[in-house]
Amino acid sequence: MSYKILILPGDGIGPEVMKEVDRVINWFNKEVNLSAEIEYENVGGISYDLNKTAISEEAMSLAKESDAVLFGAVGGPKWDNVEYENRPEAGLLRLRKDLDLFANLRPALCFPALVDASALKKEIIEGLDIIIVRELTGGIYFGEPRGIEDLGSGNRRGINTQVYESWEIQRIAEVAFELARKRNNKVTSSEKRNVMESGLLWNEEVTKLHNEKYSDVELEHMLADNCGMQLVRWPKQFDVIVTDNLFGDMLSDVAAMLTGSLGMLPSASLGKASNGIFTNALYEPVHGSAPDIEGQGIANPLASILSFAMALRYSFSRIDDANLLEKAISNVLEAGLRTKDISTNDSKVISTSEMGDAVISKLSELI
Ligand code: NAD
């Protein structure tokens, strides 16, 4: 089985961190016969500079043909005044839309060596391993009617519409239940059924799917405001949280900060699946293009490398390889090797490429 990977490094630190991902993929090709073919294309500001668009048609067709797209980051002050439809982020939005990436997965995993990097107490986050599944293509960010109306006399009305149909709720819930079966078998579904009809529908559709197909998985329903509170009070009560676009946007950022640094957080955006393997998928670090540290060789590549581990797990179904890569990263951190963003008094500060070296060396030790 061979795989096609499209790397879109983008702007700022994107190319710096994706260079290390490329080296890791090649290690897997050489040492464990991954057989992945890598292609490159531009996205974001650099694509705008070259093609006057945030993503070209050539890049889009390569993305559609790929088994996985690995995305760096886009944006930066240079493109702040670019017309709205061609701004760097438009490249990412087009990819999400055209590949129909409706499920956004954000794990919040606490590496033992980084337990002190969190703002929360050690006992609250030690051993934490949860995942938030956010609906990404529907809800209030896309619902109609929307806009700003002029009501006259200086008064205006801003409108957005929260709207979900049964099939949208069922397909995202299905992703959450399938994931839970491979993890700790628990799904928490979060909405605001007490004040929103769309929340009531969400609750009913998730319950219906659970009764019909997933009664072996534990299901609990939690109001979104309480879910935010519980995430910082006792996050280890969760396994998989499934929620809509709006609440997912907020809850996944809360969960992200449980574990400390932005430089450590991977994500996956998934579309259609066949036999449990996601055939449309994009993997990216949660962080942006970090223009403040661009070109200094100090960016942390681990969020991007961990995103590749997610690709191994969800697009290639190479679970052992995904575990191997996560273990190698954990061992690097245990050895006290850190990029500046996650450094402590007793750790050794290393550069972006030295972090790539360290991951590869720990991988080689493990096989
Ligand atoms: P950011 O995530 O780029 O940076 C926030 C802070 O975290 C900065 O101090 C940065 O140096 C640090 N940081 C981020 N990633 C790091 C890493 N891997 N290693 C070490 N330190 C890291 O967010 P921002 O500053 O708000 O945005 C900068 C640009 O990125 C903007 O143009 C924004 O629109 C864009 N952005 C893009 C994406 C994306 O491509 N998906 C996401 C968020 C922001």
Coordinates of C-alpha atoms and ligand atoms in Angstrom, one line a residue:
M1 CA 0.0 0.0 0.0
S2 CA 1.5 3.3 -1.0
Y3 CA 0.2 6.8 0.1
K4 CA 0.2 10.2 -1.5
I5 CA 0.9 13.0 0.9
L6 CA 0.6 16.7 -0.1
I7 CA 2.6 19.1 2.0
L8 CA 1.4 22.7 2.1
P9 CA 4.0 24.5 4.2
G10 CA 2.4 28.0 3.8
D11 CA 3.9 31.1 5.5
G12 CA 6.0 32.2 8.5
I13 CA 7.3 29.2 10.5
G14 CA 5.1 26.8 8.4
P15 CA 8.0 25.9 6.0
E16 CA 10.4 25.5 9.0
V17 CA 8.3 23.0 10.9
M18 CA 7.2 21.1 7.8
K19 CA 10.8 20.5 6.8
E20 CA 11.1 18.4 10.0
V21 CA 7.9 16.6 9.2
D22 CA 9.3 15.7 5.8
R23 CA 12.4 14.2 7.5
V24 CA 10.2 12.2 9.8
I25 CA 8.1 10.9 6.9
N26 CA 11.3 9.9 5.1
W27 CA 12.5 8.0 8.2
F28 CA 9.2 6.0 8.2
N29 CA 9.7 5.4 4.4
K30 CA 13.2 4.1 5.0
E31 CA 12.9 2.2 8.3
V32 CA 9.4 0.8 8.4
N33 CA 8.4 0.7 4.7
L34 CA 5.7 3.4 4.8
S35 CA 5.9 4.0 1.1
A36 CA 4.7 7.6 1.2
E37 CA 5.2 9.8 -1.8
I38 CA 5.5 13.5 -0.9
E39 CA 4.4 16.4 -3.1
Y40 CA 4.6 20.1 -2.3
E41 CA 2.4 23.1 -3.2
N42 CA 1.9 26.6 -2.0
V43 CA -0.9 28.0 0.2
G44 CA -1.7 31.2 1.9
G45 CA 0.4 34.4 1.5
I46 CA 3.1 32.8 -0.6
S47 CA 0.5 31.4 -3.0
Y48 CA -1.0 34.9 -3.2
D49 CA 2.4 36.4 -4.0
L50 CA 2.9 33.9 -6.8
N51 CA -0.6 33.3 -8.1
K52 CA -2.8 36.1 -6.7
T53 CA -4.9 33.5 -5.0
A54 CA -4.6 31.8 -1.6
I55 CA -4.7 28.4 -3.2
S56 CA -4.3 27.6 -6.9
E57 CA -6.5 25.1 -8.9
E58 CA -3.4 22.9 -9.3
A59 CA -2.9 22.7 -5.6
M60 CA -6.6 22.0 -5.1
S61 CA -6.6 19.1 -7.5
L62 CA -3.4 17.7 -5.9
A63 CA -5.1 17.9 -2.5
K64 CA -8.1 16.0 -3.8
E65 CA -5.9 13.3 -5.2
S66 CA -3.9 12.9 -2.0
D67 CA -4.5 10.4 0.8
A68 CA -3.6 13.1 3.3
V69 CA -2.8 16.9 3.2
L70 CA -0.3 18.1 5.7
F71 CA -0.7 21.8 6.3
G72 CA 1.8 24.2 8.0
A73 CA 0.4 27.6 8.7
V74 CA -0.7 30.7 6.8
G75 CA -0.8 34.5 7.3
G76 CA 1.3 37.3 8.5
P77 CA 1.5 41.1 8.5
K78 CA 2.6 41.2 4.9
W79 CA -0.8 40.1 3.7
D80 CA -3.0 42.0 6.2
N81 CA -4.4 44.3 3.5
V82 CA -5.0 41.7 0.8
E83 CA -8.6 41.7 -0.5
Y84 CA -10.9 39.6 1.7
E85 CA -11.5 36.7 -0.7
N86 CA -7.8 36.2 -1.3
R87 CA -6.5 36.6 2.2
P88 CA -4.2 33.7 3.3
E89 CA -6.9 31.9 5.5
A90 CA -9.1 31.6 2.3
G91 CA -6.8 28.8 1.2
L92 CA -7.6 26.8 4.3
L93 CA -11.3 27.5 4.1
R94 CA -11.4 26.4 0.4
L95 CA -9.6 23.1 1.4
R96 CA -12.1 22.5 4.2
K97 CA -15.1 23.2 1.9
D98 CA -14.0 21.4 -1.3
L99 CA -12.7 18.3 0.6
D100 CA -15.9 18.4 2.8
L101 CA -13.9 18.2 6.0
F102 CA -16.8 18.2 8.4
A103 CA -15.1 16.7 11.5
N104 CA -12.4 18.6 13.4
L105 CA -10.4 16.5 15.9
R106 CA -8.3 18.1 18.6
P107 CA -6.6 15.9 21.1
A108 CA -5.6 17.3 24.4
L109 CA -2.8 14.9 25.6
C110 CA -0.6 15.6 28.5
F111 CA 3.0 14.3 28.0
P112 CA 4.3 13.3 31.4
A113 CA 7.4 15.5 31.0
L114 CA 5.3 18.6 30.3
V115 CA 3.0 18.2 33.3
D116 CA 4.4 21.4 34.8
A117 CA 3.8 23.5 31.7
S118 CA 0.0 23.7 32.3
A119 CA -1.6 26.5 34.2
L120 CA -3.6 23.8 36.1
K121 CA -2.5 21.7 39.0
K122 CA -0.5 18.6 38.2
E123 CA -3.1 16.1 39.6
I124 CA -5.8 17.6 37.3
I125 CA -3.9 17.1 34.1
E126 CA -1.4 14.3 34.7
G127 CA -2.2 11.4 32.3
L128 CA -4.9 13.5 30.5
D129 CA -5.9 12.1 27.1
I130 CA -9.1 13.5 25.7
I131 CA -10.3 14.4 22.2
I132 CA -12.8 17.1 21.0
V133 CA -14.7 16.4 17.9
R134 CA -16.1 19.6 16.5
E135 CA -18.6 19.9 13.6
L136 CA -16.8 22.1 11.1
T137 CA -18.9 22.9 8.1
G138 CA -22.3 23.8 9.5
G139 CA -24.0 25.7 12.3
I140 CA -24.0 29.4 13.0
Y141 CA -20.8 30.2 11.1
F142 CA -22.6 29.2 7.8
G143 CA -26.3 29.5 8.5
E144 CA -28.7 31.8 6.6
P145 CA -30.0 34.4 7.0
R146 CA -27.0 36.3 8.1
G147 CA -25.7 39.9 7.8
I148 CA -26.1 43.4 9.3
E149 CA -29.3 45.3 8.6
D150 CA -29.7 49.0 8.9
L151 CA -32.9 49.7 10.8
G152 CA -32.6 53.5 10.4
S153 CA -32.1 56.2 13.0
G154 CA -28.6 54.8 13.7
N155 CA -29.9 51.5 14.8
R156 CA -28.6 48.2 13.2
R157 CA -29.3 44.5 13.6
G158 CA -26.6 41.8 13.4
I159 CA -28.0 38.3 12.4
N160 CA -26.5 34.9 12.3
T161 CA -28.5 31.7 12.2
Q162 CA -27.7 28.5 14.0
V163 CA -29.0 25.7 11.9
Y164 CA -28.4 21.9 11.8
E165 CA -30.1 19.1 9.9
S166 CA -30.4 15.5 11.2
W167 CA -27.8 14.1 8.8
E168 CA -25.2 16.6 9.8
I169 CA -25.6 15.8 13.4
Q170 CA -25.6 12.0 12.8
R171 CA -22.4 12.0 10.6
I172 CA -20.4 13.9 13.2
A173 CA -21.8 11.8 16.1
E174 CA -20.8 8.7 14.1
V175 CA -17.2 9.9 14.0
A176 CA -17.3 10.5 17.8
F177 CA -18.8 7.0 18.5
E178 CA -16.3 5.2 16.2
L179 CA -13.4 7.1 17.8
A180 CA -14.6 6.3 21.3
R181 CA -14.8 2.6 20.5
K182 CA -11.0 2.7 19.7
R183 CA -10.3 4.6 23.0
N184 CA -12.1 4.6 26.3
N185 CA -15.6 4.0 25.0
K186 CA -17.2 7.2 26.3
V187 CA -18.8 10.1 24.4
T188 CA -20.0 13.3 25.9
S189 CA -22.3 15.3 23.6
S190 CA -22.5 19.0 24.3
E191 CA -25.1 21.5 23.3
K192 CA -27.6 24.1 24.8
R193 CA -30.9 22.2 24.5
N194 CA -32.2 24.2 27.5
V195 CA -32.3 27.4 25.3
M196 CA -31.9 26.4 21.7
E197 CA -34.1 24.2 19.5
S198 CA -31.0 23.3 17.4
G199 CA -29.5 22.0 20.7
L200 CA -32.7 19.9 21.3
L201 CA -32.4 18.4 17.9
W202 CA -28.7 17.7 18.4
N203 CA -29.5 15.9 21.6
E204 CA -32.3 13.8 20.1
E205 CA -30.3 12.8 17.0
V206 CA -27.3 11.8 19.0
T207 CA -29.5 9.8 21.4
K208 CA -31.3 8.1 18.4
L209 CA -28.0 7.1 16.7
H210 CA -26.7 5.8 20.1
N211 CA -29.7 3.6 20.6
E212 CA -29.7 2.3 17.0
K213 CA -26.0 1.6 16.5
Y214 CA -23.7 2.5 19.4
S215 CA -25.4 1.3 22.7
D216 CA -22.1 -0.4 23.6
V217 CA -20.5 3.1 24.0
E218 CA -21.3 5.1 27.2
L219 CA -23.1 8.3 26.2
E220 CA -23.6 11.4 28.4
H221 CA -25.2 14.7 27.5
M222 CA -23.7 17.9 29.0
L223 CA -24.8 21.5 28.5
A224 CA -22.0 23.4 26.7
D225 CA -21.5 26.0 29.5
N226 CA -21.1 23.2 32.1
C227 CA -18.8 21.4 29.7
G228 CA -16.5 24.4 29.6
M229 CA -16.5 24.5 33.4
Q230 CA -15.9 20.7 33.8
L231 CA -13.0 20.9 31.3
V232 CA -11.0 23.0 33.7
R233 CA -12.4 21.4 36.9
W234 CA -11.8 17.7 36.1
P235 CA -10.9 17.1 32.5
K236 CA -10.1 13.4 33.1
Q237 CA -13.8 12.6 33.3
F238 CA -14.0 13.0 29.5
D239 CA -12.9 10.7 26.7
V240 CA -14.5 12.0 23.4
I241 CA -16.5 15.2 23.4
V242 CA -18.7 15.9 20.4
T243 CA -20.1 19.3 19.8
D244 CA -21.2 21.8 17.1
N245 CA -19.1 24.4 15.3
L246 CA -19.6 27.3 17.7
F247 CA -19.3 25.5 21.0
G248 CA -16.5 23.3 19.5
D249 CA -14.5 26.4 18.6
M250 CA -14.5 27.5 22.2
L251 CA -14.3 24.2 24.0
S252 CA -11.4 23.0 21.9
D253 CA -9.4 26.2 22.7
V254 CA -10.1 25.6 26.4
A255 CA -9.0 22.0 26.1
A256 CA -5.9 23.1 24.2
M257 CA -4.7 25.2 27.0
L258 CA -5.0 22.4 29.6
T259 CA -1.8 20.9 28.3
G260 CA 0.3 24.0 28.0
S261 CA 2.1 25.1 24.8
L262 CA 0.6 26.0 21.4
G263 CA 3.7 24.4 19.8
M264 CA 2.6 21.0 21.0
L265 CA -1.0 20.8 19.7
P266 CA -1.9 18.8 16.6
S267 CA -5.3 18.7 14.8
A268 CA -7.1 16.7 12.1
S269 CA -10.0 17.7 9.8
L270 CA -11.7 14.7 8.4
G271 CA -14.2 14.1 5.6
K272 CA -15.5 11.0 4.1
A273 CA -14.4 7.6 5.4
S274 CA -14.3 4.1 3.8
N275 CA -13.9 1.1 6.1
G276 CA -12.8 3.3 9.0
I277 CA -10.1 5.0 7.0
F278 CA -10.5 8.7 6.3
T279 CA -9.9 9.3 2.6
N280 CA -10.4 13.0 2.7
A281 CA -8.3 14.5 5.5
L282 CA -6.1 17.5 6.4
Y283 CA -3.7 17.6 9.3
E284 CA -2.3 20.8 10.8
P285 CA -0.8 22.2 14.0
V286 CA -3.2 24.4 16.0
H287 CA -0.7 27.3 16.0
G288 CA -0.4 30.0 13.3
S289 CA 2.5 31.2 11.3
A290 CA 4.2 32.9 14.3
P291 CA 5.7 35.8 12.3
D292 CA 7.4 37.0 15.6
I293 CA 9.8 34.0 15.5
E294 CA 10.0 33.4 11.7
G295 CA 13.5 32.5 10.4
Q296 CA 15.1 32.2 13.8
G297 CA 15.2 28.4 13.8
I298 CA 13.5 28.2 17.2
A299 CA 9.9 27.1 16.2
N300 CA 8.7 24.0 17.9
P301 CA 8.0 21.4 15.1
L302 CA 6.3 18.9 17.5
A303 CA 2.7 20.0 16.8
S304 CA 3.2 19.4 13.1
I305 CA 5.0 16.1 13.7
L306 CA 2.1 15.0 16.0
S307 CA -0.3 16.0 13.3
F308 CA 1.5 13.6 11.0
A309 CA 1.1 10.9 13.7
M310 CA -2.7 11.6 13.5
A311 CA -2.4 11.1 9.7
L312 CA -0.7 7.7 10.3
R313 CA -3.6 6.8 12.6
Y314 CA -6.7 8.1 10.8
S315 CA -5.7 8.2 7.1
F316 CA -3.3 5.3 6.8
S317 CA -4.6 3.1 9.7
R318 CA -1.0 2.6 10.8
I319 CA -1.8 2.6 14.5
D320 CA 1.5 1.0 15.6
D321 CA 3.5 3.6 13.6
A322 CA 1.4 6.4 15.2
N323 CA 2.1 5.1 18.7
L324 CA 5.8 4.7 17.8
L325 CA 6.0 8.3 16.8
E326 CA 4.2 9.6 19.8
K327 CA 6.4 7.5 22.1
A328 CA 9.5 8.9 20.4
I329 CA 8.3 12.4 21.1
S330 CA 7.5 11.6 24.7
N331 CA 11.1 10.1 25.0
V332 CA 12.6 13.3 23.6
L333 CA 10.7 15.4 26.2
E334 CA 11.7 13.0 29.0
A335 CA 15.3 13.4 28.0
G336 CA 14.9 17.1 28.8
L337 CA 15.3 18.3 25.2
R338 CA 13.1 21.3 24.5
T339 CA 12.5 24.1 22.0
K340 CA 12.4 27.5 23.7
D341 CA 8.6 27.7 24.0
I342 CA 8.5 24.6 26.2
S343 CA 11.8 25.0 28.0
T344 CA 12.2 24.9 31.8
N345 CA 15.2 25.7 34.0
D346 CA 16.6 22.2 33.9
S347 CA 16.0 21.5 30.2
K348 CA 18.4 21.8 27.2
V349 CA 17.1 24.4 24.7
I350 CA 17.5 23.1 21.1
S351 CA 16.6 24.5 17.7
T352 CA 13.8 23.4 15.2
S353 CA 16.1 21.1 13.2
E354 CA 17.8 19.7 16.4
M355 CA 14.3 18.8 17.6
G356 CA 13.8 17.0 14.2
D357 CA 17.1 15.2 14.8
A358 CA 16.1 14.3 18.4
V359 CA 12.8 12.7 17.2
I360 CA 14.5 10.7 14.5
S361 CA 17.2 9.5 16.9
K362 CA 14.5 8.4 19.5
L363 CA 12.6 6.7 16.7
S364 CA 15.7 4.8 15.7
E365 CA 16.3 3.7 19.3
L366 CA 12.7 2.4 19.5
I367 CA 12.8 0.0 16.6
Ligands
NAD1 P1 0.4 32.1 16.4 O1 -0.1 30.8 16.8 O2 1.1 32.2 15.1 O3 1.4 32.6 17.5 C1 1.0 32.9 18.9 C2 2.3 32.9 19.8 O4 2.7 31.5 19.9 C3 3.5 33.6 19.2 O5 4.2 34.3 20.2 C4 4.3 32.6 18.5 O6 5.7 32.9 18.5 C5 4.1 31.4 19.4 N1 4.1 30.1 18.7 C6 3.2 29.6 17.8 N2 3.6 28.5 17.3 C7 4.8 28.2 17.8 C8 5.7 27.1 17.6 N3 5.4 26.1 16.8 N4 6.8 27.2 18.3 C9 7.1 28.2 19.2 N5 6.3 29.2 19.4 C10 5.1 29.2 18.7 O7 -0.9 33.1 16.5 P2 -0.9 34.7 16.1 O8 0.3 35.4 16.5 O9 -2.2 35.1 16.6 O10 -1.1 34.7 14.5 C11 0.0 34.9 13.6 C12 -0.5 34.7 12.2 O11 -0.9 33.4 12.0 C13 -1.7 35.6 11.8 O12 -1.5 36.0 10.5 C14 -2.8 34.6 11.9 O13 -3.9 35.0 11.1 C15 -2.2 33.3 11.5 N6 -2.9 32.1 12.0 C16 -2.9 31.1 11.1 C17 -3.5 29.9 11.5 C18 -3.5 28.8 10.5 O14 -2.7 28.8 9.5 N7 -4.3 27.7 10.7 C19 -4.0 29.7 12.8 C20 -3.9 30.8 13.7 C21 -3.3 32.0 13.3

